[in-house]
XYZ file of N, CA and C in Angstrom:
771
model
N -16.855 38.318 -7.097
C -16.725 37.195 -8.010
C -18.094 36.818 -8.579
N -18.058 35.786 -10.054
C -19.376 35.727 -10.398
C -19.337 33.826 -10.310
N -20.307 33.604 -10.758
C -20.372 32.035 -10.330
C -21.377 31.805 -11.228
N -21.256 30.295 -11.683
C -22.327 29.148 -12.185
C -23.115 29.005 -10.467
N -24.327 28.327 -10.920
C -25.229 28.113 -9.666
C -24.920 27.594 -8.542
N -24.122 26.957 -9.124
C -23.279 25.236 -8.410
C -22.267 26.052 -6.746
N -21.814 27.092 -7.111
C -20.863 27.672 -6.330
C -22.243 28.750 -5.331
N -21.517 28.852 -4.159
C -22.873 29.357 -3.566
C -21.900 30.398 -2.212
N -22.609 31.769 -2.362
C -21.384 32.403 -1.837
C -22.437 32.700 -0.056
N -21.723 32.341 0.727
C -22.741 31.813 2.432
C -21.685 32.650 3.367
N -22.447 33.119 4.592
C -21.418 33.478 5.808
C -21.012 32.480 6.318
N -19.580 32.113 7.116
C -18.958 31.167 7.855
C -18.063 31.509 8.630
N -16.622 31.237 9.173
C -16.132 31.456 9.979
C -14.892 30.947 9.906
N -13.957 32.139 9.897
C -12.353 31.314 9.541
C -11.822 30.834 10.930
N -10.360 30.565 10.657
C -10.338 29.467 11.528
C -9.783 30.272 13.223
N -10.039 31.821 12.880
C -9.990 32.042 14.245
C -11.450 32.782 15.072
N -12.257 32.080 14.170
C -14.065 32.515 14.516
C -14.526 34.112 14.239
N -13.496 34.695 13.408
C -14.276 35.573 12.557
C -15.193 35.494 11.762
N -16.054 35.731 11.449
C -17.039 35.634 10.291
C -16.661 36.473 9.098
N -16.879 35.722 8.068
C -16.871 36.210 6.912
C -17.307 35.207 5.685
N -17.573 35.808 4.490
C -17.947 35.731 3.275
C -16.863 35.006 2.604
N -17.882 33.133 2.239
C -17.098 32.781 1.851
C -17.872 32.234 0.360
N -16.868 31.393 -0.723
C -17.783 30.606 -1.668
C -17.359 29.075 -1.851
N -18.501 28.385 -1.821
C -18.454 27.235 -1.421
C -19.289 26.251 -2.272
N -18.987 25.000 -2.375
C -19.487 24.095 -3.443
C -19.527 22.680 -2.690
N -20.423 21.960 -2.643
C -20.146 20.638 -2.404
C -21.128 19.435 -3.013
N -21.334 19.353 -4.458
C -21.822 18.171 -5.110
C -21.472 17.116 -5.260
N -20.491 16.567 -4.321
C -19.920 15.517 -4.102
C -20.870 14.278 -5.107
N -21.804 14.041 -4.747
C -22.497 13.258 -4.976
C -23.486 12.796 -6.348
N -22.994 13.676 -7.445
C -23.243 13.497 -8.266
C -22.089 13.853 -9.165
N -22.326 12.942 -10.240
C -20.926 12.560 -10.584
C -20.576 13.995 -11.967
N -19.843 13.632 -13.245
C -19.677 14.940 -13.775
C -19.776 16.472 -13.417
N -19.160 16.896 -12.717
C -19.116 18.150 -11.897
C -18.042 19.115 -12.823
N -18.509 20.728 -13.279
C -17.560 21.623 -13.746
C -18.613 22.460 -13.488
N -18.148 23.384 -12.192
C -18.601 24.280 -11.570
C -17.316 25.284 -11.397
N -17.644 26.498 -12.316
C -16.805 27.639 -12.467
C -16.775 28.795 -11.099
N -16.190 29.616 -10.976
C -16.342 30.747 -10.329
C -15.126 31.768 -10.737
N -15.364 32.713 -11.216
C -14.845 33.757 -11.973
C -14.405 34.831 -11.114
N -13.531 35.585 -11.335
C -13.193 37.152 -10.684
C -13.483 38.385 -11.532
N -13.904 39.325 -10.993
C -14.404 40.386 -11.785
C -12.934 40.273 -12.690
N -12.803 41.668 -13.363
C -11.528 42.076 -14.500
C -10.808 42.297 -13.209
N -9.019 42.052 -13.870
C -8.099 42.587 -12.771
C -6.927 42.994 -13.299
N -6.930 44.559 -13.233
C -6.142 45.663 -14.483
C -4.300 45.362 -13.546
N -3.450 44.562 -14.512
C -2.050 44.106 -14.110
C -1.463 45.075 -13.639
N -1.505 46.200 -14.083
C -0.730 47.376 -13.434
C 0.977 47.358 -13.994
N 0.432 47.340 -14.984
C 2.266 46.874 -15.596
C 2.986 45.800 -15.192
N 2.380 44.965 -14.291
C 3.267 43.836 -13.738
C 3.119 42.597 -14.999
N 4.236 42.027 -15.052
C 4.763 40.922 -16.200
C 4.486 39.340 -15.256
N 4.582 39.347 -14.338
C 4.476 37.832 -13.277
C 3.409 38.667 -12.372
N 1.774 37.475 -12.184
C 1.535 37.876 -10.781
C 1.208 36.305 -10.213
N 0.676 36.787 -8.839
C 1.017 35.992 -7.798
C -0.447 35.796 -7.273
N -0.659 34.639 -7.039
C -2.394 34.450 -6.929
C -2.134 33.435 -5.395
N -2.489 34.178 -3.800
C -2.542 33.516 -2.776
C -4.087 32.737 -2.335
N -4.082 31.651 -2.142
C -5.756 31.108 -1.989
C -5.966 30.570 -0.736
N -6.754 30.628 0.444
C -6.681 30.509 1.271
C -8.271 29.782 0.971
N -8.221 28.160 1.701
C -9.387 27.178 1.730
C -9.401 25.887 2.488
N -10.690 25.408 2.152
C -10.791 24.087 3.062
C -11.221 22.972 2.221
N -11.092 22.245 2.763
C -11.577 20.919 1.531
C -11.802 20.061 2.639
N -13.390 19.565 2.245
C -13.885 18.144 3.155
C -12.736 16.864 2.492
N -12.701 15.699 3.453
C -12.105 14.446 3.338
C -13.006 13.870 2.448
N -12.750 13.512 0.980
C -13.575 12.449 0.787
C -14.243 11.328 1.499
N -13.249 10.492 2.378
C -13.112 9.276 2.782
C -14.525 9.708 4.400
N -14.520 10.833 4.524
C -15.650 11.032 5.748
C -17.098 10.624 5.376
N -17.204 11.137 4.259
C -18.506 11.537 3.689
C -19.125 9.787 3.052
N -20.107 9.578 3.746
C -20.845 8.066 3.783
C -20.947 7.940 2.207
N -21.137 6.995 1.639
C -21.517 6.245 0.279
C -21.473 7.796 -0.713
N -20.055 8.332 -0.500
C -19.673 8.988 -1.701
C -19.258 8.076 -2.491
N -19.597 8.465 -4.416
C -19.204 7.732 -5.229
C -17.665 8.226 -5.709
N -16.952 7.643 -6.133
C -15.676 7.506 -6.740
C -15.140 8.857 -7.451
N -16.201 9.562 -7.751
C -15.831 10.987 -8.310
C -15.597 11.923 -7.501
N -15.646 11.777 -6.337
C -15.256 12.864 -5.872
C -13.904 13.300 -5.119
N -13.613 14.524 -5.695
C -12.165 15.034 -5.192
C -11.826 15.808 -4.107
N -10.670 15.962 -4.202
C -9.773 16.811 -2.967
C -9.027 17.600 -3.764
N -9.249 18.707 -4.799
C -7.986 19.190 -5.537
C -9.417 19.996 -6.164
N -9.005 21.044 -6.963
C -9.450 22.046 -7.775
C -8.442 23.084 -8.952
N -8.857 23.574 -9.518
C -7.682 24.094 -11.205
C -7.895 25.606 -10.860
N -7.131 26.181 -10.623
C -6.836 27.408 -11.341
C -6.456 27.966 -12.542
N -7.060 28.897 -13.406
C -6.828 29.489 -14.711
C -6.731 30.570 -14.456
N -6.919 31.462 -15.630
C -6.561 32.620 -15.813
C -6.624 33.037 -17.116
N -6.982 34.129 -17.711
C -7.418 34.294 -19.233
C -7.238 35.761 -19.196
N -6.036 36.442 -20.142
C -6.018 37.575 -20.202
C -6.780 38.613 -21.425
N -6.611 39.741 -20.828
C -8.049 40.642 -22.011
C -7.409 41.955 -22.020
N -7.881 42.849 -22.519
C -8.010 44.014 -22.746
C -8.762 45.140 -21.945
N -9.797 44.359 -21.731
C -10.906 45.372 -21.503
C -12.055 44.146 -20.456
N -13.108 44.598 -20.001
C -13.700 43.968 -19.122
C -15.051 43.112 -20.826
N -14.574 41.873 -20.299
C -15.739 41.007 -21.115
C -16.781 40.174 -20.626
N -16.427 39.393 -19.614
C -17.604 38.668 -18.717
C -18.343 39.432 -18.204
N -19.868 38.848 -18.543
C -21.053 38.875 -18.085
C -21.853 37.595 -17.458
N -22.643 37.782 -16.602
C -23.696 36.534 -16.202
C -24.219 35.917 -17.274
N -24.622 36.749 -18.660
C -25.526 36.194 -19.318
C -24.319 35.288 -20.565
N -23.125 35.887 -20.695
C -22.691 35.970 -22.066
C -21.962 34.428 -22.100
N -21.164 33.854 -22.700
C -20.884 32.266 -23.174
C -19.418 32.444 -22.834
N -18.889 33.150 -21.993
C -17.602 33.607 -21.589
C -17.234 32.272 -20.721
N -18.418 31.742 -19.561
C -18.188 31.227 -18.946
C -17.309 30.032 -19.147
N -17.658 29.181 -20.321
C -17.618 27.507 -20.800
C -16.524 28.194 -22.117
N -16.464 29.364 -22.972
C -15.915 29.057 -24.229
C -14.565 29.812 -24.223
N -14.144 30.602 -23.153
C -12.892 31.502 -22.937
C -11.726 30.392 -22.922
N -10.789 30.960 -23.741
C -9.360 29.839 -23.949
C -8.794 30.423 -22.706
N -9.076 29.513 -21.338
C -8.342 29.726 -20.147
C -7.030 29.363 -20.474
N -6.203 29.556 -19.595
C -4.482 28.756 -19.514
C -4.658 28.087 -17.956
N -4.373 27.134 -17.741
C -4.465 26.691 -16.283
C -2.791 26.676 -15.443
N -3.460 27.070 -14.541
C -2.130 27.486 -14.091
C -1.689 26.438 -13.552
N -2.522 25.839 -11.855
C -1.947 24.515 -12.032
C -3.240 23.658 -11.265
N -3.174 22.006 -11.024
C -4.498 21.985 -10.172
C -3.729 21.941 -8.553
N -4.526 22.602 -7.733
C -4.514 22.919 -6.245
C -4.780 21.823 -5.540
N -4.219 21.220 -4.776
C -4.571 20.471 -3.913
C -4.343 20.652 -2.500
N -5.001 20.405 -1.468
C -4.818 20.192 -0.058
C -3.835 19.613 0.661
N -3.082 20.709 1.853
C -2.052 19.601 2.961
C -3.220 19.146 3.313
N -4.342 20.022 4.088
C -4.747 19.086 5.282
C -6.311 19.503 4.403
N -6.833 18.112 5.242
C -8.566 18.419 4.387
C -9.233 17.735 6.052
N -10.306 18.628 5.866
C -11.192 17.965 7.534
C -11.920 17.200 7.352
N -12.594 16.641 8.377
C -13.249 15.542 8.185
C -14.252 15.048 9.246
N -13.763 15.939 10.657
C -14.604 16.314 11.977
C -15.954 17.389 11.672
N -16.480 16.659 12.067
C -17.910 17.946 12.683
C -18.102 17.836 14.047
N -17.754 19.661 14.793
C -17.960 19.324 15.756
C -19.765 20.256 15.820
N -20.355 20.619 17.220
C -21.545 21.365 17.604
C -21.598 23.032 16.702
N -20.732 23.393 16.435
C -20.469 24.826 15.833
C -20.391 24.718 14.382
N -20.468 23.275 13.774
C -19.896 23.528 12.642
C -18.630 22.814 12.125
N -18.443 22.592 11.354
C -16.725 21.847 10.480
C -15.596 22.342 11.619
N -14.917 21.457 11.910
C -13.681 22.012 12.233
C -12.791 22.487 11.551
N -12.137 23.330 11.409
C -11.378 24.614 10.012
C -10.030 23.753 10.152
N -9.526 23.302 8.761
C -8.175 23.121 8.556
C -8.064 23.964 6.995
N -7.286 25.359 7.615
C -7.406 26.038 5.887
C -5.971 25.599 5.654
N -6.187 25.731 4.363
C -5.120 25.522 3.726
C -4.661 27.175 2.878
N -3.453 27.135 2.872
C -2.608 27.975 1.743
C -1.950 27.961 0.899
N -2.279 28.142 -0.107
C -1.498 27.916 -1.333
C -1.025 29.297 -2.511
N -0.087 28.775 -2.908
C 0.386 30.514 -3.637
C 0.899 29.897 -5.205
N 0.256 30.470 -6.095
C 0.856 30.404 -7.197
C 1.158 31.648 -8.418
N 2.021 31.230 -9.283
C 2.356 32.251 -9.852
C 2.156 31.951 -11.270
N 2.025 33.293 -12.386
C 2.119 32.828 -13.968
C 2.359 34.075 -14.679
N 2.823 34.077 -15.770
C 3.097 34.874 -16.424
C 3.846 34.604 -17.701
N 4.295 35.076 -19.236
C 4.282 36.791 -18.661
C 2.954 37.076 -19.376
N 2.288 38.179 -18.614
C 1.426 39.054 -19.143
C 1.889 40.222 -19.853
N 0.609 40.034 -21.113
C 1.269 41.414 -21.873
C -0.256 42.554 -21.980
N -1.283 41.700 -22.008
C -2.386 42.575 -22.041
C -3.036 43.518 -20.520
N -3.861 44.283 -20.715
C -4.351 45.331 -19.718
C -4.474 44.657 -18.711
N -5.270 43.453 -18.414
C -5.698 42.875 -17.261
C -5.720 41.742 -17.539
N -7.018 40.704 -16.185
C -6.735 39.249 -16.705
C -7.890 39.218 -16.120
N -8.492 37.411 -15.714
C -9.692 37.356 -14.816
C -9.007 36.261 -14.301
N -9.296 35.422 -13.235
C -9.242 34.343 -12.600
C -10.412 33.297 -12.445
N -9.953 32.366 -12.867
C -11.016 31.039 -12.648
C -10.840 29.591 -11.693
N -11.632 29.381 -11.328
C -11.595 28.526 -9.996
C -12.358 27.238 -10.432
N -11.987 26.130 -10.686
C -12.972 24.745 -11.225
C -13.164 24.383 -10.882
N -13.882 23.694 -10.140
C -14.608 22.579 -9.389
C -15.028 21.164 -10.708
N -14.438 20.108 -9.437
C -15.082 18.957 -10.733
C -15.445 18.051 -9.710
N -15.827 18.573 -8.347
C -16.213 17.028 -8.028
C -15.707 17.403 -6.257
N -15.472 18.533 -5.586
C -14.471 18.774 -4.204
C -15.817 19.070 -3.551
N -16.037 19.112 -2.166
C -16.080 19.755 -1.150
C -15.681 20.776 -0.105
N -15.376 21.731 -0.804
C -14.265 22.959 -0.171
C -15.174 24.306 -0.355
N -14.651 24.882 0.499
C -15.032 26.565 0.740
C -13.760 27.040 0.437
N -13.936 28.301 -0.399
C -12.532 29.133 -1.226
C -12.547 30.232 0.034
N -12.107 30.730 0.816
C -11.830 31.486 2.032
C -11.427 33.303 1.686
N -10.858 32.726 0.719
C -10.065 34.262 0.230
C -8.934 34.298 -0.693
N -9.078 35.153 -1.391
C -7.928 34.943 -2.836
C -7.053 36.549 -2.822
N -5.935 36.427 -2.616
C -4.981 37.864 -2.865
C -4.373 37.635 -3.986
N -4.215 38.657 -5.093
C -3.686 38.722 -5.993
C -2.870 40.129 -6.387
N -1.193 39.865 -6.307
C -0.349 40.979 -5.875
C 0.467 40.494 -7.154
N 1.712 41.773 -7.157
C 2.731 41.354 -8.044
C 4.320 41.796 -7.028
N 5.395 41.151 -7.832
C 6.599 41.894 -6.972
C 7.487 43.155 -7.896
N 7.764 44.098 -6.511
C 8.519 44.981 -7.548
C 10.134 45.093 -6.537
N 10.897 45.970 -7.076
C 11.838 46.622 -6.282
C 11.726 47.745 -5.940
N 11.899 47.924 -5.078
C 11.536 49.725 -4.630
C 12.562 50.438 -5.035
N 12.072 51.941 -5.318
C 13.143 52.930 -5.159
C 14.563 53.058 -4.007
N 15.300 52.638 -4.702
C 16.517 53.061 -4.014
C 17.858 54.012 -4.836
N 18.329 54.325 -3.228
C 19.223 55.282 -3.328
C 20.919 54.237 -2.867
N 21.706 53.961 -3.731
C 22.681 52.981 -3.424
C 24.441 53.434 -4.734
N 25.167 53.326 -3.661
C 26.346 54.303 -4.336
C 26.410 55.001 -4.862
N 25.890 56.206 -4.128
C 25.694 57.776 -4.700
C 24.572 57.717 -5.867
N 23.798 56.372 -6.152
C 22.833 57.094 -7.198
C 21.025 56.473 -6.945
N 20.134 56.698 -7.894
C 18.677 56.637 -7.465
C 18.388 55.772 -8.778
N 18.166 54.530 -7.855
C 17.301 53.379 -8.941
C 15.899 53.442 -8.878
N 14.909 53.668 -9.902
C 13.408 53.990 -9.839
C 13.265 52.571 -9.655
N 11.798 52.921 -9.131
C 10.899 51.707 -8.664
C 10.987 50.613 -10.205
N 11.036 49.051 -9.897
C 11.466 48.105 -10.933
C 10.418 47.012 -10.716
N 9.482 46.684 -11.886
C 8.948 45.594 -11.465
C 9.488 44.439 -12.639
N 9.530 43.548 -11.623
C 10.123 42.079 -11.546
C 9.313 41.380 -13.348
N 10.672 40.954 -13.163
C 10.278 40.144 -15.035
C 9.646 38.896 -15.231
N 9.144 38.448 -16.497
C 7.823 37.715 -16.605
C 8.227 36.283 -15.730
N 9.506 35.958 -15.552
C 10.171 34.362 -14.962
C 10.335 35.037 -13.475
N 10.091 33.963 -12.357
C 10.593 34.085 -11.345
C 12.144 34.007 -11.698
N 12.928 33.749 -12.249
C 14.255 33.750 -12.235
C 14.785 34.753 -13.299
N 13.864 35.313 -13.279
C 14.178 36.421 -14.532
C 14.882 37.743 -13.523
N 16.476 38.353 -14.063
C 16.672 39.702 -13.801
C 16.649 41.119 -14.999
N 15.627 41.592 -14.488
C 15.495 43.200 -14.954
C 16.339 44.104 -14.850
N 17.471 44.800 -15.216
C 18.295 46.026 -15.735
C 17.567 47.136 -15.326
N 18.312 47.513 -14.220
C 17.637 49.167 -14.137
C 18.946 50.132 -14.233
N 18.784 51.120 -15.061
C 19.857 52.254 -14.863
C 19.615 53.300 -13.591
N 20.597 53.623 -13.293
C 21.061 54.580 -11.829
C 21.333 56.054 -12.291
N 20.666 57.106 -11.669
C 20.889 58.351 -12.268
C 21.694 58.479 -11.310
N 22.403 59.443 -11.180
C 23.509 60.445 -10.057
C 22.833 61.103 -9.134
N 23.449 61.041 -8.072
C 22.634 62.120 -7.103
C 23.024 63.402 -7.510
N 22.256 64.441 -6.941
C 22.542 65.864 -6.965
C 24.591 65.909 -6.538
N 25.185 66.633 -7.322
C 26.535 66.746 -6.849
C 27.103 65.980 -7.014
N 27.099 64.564 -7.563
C 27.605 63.717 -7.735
C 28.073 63.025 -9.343
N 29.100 62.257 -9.612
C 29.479 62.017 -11.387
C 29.804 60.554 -11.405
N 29.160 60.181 -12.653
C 29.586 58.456 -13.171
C 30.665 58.732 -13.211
N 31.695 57.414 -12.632
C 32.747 56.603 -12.704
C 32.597 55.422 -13.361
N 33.510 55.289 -14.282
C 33.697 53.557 -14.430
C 32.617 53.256 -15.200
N 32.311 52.114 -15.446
C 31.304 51.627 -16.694
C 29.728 52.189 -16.003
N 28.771 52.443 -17.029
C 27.643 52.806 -16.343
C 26.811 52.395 -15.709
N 26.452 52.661 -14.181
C 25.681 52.481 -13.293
C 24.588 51.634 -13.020
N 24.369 50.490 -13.266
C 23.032 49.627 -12.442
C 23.236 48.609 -12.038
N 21.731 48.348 -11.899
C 21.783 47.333 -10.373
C 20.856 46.447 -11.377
N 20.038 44.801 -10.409
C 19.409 43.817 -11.118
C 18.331 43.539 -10.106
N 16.887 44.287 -10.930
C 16.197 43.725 -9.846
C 15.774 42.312 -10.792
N 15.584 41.349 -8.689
C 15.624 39.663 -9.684
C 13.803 39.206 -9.261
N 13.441 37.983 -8.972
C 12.517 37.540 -8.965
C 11.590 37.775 -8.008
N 12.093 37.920 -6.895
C 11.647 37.973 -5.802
C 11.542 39.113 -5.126
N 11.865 40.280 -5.899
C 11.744 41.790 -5.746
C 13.190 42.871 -4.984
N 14.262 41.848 -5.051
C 15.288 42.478 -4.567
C 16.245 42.985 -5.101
N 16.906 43.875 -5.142
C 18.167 44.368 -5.696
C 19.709 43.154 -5.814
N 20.021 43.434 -6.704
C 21.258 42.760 -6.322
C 22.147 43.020 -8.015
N 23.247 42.510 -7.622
C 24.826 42.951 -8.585
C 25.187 44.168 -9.212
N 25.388 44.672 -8.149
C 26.002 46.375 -8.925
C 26.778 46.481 -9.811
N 26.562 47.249 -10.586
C 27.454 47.505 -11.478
C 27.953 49.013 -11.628
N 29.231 49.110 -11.599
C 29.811 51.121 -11.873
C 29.262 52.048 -10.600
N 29.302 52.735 -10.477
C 28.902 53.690 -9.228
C 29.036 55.151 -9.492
N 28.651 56.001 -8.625
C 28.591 57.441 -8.695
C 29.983 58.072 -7.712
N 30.049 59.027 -8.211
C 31.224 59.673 -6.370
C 31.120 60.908 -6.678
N 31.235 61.774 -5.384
C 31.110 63.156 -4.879
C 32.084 63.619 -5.809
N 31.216 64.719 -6.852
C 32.099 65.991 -7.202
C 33.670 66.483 -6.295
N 34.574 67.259 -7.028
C 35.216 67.666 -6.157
C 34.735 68.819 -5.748
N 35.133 69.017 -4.456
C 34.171 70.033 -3.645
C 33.183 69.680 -2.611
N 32.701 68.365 -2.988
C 31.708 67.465 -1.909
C 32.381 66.797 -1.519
N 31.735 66.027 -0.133
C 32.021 65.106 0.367
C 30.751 64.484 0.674
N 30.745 62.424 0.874
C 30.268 61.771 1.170
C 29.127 62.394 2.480
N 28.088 61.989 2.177
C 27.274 61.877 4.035
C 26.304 60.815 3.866
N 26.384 59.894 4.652
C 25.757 58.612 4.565
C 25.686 57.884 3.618
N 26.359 57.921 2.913
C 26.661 57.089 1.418
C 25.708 57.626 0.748
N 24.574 58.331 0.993
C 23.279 58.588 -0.266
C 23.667 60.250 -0.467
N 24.298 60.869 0.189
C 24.490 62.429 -0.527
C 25.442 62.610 -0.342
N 25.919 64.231 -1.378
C 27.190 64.988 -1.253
C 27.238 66.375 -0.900
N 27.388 66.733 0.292
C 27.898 67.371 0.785
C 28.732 68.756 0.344
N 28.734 70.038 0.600
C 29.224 70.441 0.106
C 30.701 70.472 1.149
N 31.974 70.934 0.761
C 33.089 70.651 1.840
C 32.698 72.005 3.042
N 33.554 71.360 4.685
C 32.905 73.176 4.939
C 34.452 73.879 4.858
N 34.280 75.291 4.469
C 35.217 76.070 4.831
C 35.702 76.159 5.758
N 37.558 75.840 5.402
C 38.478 76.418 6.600
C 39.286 77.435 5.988
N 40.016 78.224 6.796
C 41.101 78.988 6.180
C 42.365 78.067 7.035
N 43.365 78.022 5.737
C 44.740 77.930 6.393
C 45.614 78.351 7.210
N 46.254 78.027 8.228
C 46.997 78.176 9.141
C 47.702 79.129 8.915
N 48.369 79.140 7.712
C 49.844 80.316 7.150
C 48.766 81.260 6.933
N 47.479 81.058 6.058
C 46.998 82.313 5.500
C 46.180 82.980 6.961
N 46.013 82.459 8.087
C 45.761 83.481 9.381
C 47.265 84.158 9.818
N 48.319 83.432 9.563
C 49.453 84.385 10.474
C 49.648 85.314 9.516
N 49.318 85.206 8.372
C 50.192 86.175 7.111
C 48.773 87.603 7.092
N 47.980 87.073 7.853
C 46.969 88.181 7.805
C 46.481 88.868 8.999
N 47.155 88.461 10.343
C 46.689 88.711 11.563
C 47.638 89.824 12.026
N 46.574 90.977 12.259
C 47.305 92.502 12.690
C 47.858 92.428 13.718
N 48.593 92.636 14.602
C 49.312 92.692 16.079
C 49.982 94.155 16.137
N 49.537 95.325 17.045
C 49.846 96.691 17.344
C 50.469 96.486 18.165
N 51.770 97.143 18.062
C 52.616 97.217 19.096
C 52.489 97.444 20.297
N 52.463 97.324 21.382
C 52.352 98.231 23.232
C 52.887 99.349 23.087
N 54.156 99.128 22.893
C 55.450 100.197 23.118
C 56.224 100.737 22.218
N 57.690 101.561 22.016
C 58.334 101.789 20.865
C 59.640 100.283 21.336
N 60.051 100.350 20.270
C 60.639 99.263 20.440
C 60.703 97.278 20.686
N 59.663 97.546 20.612
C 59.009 96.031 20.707
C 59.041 95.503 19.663
C-alpha cells in the first residue's frame, strides 16, 4: 500500500501475539484530518461484485485525556476503477481521483486499556461489498479524518460458482453478477453419452456463489445407463435365456436317447 505521511506503516501484534505489519494513524489531536492510504492496482479478474474484508482496531475516543471534539471512531472506504496502473507517490492521484465511497466503517468494539505489552487488541471485522465493475482493475482507499486505529489487514476476493456436474450435464465455472441478489444464467452441456430432454438445460448461479433452480436436464442415450447421476454407462452384455437353449450343443451318450 502507498500512504500520505500521516499513515505510518510499524510492527505490532494481532490479537493472538503474532507479529506483523500493520498501518496506523493517530492525529487525534489536531483537528482537520484527511489522511489517505491507497492499494497498489488490483486486476478484477472478470469479477462484476468484489468483496473488501478489513480487519482493525480503533482507540476509544472517550480514553484519550483533553481530546478535542474532532476526533473519531469510524473511517470511509472508496474505491476508483481504471484500466491500467495510474498512482504514483509523486502524481495528484492522491486528493483529485473521483473515488466512489463505498461506505464509512465503524467499530463494534474500540479499546481503551493499556496494559505493560502494549494496547489491549479488540479487532474488529468488517466486510463490504460494491460493484458492478466493468474496467480492468480498481485501487482501494482508506480515509482517515480524525480516528485512532491500526488497519490490521485487508482481503479482497470475489464469489463464483464452481464447475459442476448436475443431471447428466457440466455447468462451467460462473462468476456471480454485479448485485448481491443478482442471478447469472449458465447453460449445461451434456455429458459424454448423454441427450437434452425437455426445454434447454441450466442452472442460476445467485449471489452468494451457489447453484440453484434447474431447469431441463440431460438422460443416458439408449444403450447407457445412469452411474452416479454424473455418467453414462455403457449397458453390460447379456445373452438371452432362449438364445442359450436354441444354441447349446448336447451329444448324445447312447443310440436312442
Amino acid at each position: 500500500m502507498d500512504s500520505l505521511v500521516q499513515w505510518e506503516e510499524v510492527s505490532g501484534y494481532d490479537e493472538n501475539l503474532n507479529t506483523i505489519r500493520t498501518y496506523q494513524v493517530c492525529n487525534v489531536f489536531e483537528p482537520n484530518q484527511n489522511n489517505w492510504l491507497l492499494t497498489t492496482f488490483i486486476n478484477r479478474r472478470g469479477a462484476h461484485r468484489i468483496y473488501t474484508e478489513m480487519r482493525f482496531t480503533v482507540r476509544d475516543c472517550s480514553s484519550l485525556p483533553n481530546v478535542p471534539g474532532s476526533c473519531k471512531e469510524t473511517f470511509n472506504l472508496y474505491y476508483y476503477e481504471t484500466d491500467s496502473v495510474i498512482a504514483t507517490k509523486k502524481s495528484a492521484f492522491w486528493s483529485e481521483a473521483p473515488y466512489l465511497k463505498v461506505d464509512t466503517i465503524a467499530a463494534d468494539e474500540s479499546f481503551s486499556q493499556v496494559d505493560f505489552g502494549g494496547r489491549l487488541m479488540k479487532v474488529n471485522t468488517e466486510v463490504r461489498s460494491f460493484g458492478p465493475l466493468t474496467r480492468n482493475g480498481f485501487y482501494l482507499a482508506f480515509q482517515d479524518y480524525g480516528a485512532c486505529m491500526s488497519l490490521l489487514s485487508v482481503r479482497v476476493f470475489f464469489k463464483k460458482c464452481p464447475s459442476i456436474v448436475q443431471n447428466f450435464a457440466v455447468f462451467p465455472e460462473t462468476m456471480t453478477g454485479a448485485e448481491s441478489t443478482s442471478l447469472v444464467i449458465a447453460r449445461g452441456t451434456c455429458i459424454p453419452n448423454a441427450e437434452e430432454v425437455d426445454v434447454p438445460i441450466k442452472l442460476y448461479c445467485n449471489g452468494d456463489g451457489e447453484w440453484m433452480v434447474p431447469i431441463g436436464r440431460c438422460t443416458c442415450k439408449p444403450g447407457y445407463e445412469p452411474e452416479n447421476s454424473v455418467a453414462c454407462k455403457a449397458h453390460d452384455f447379456f445373452l438371452p435365456f432362449t438364445f442359450l437353449l436354441q444354441h447349446l450343443s448336447v451329444k448324445c451318450p447312447a443310440p436312442g436317447c
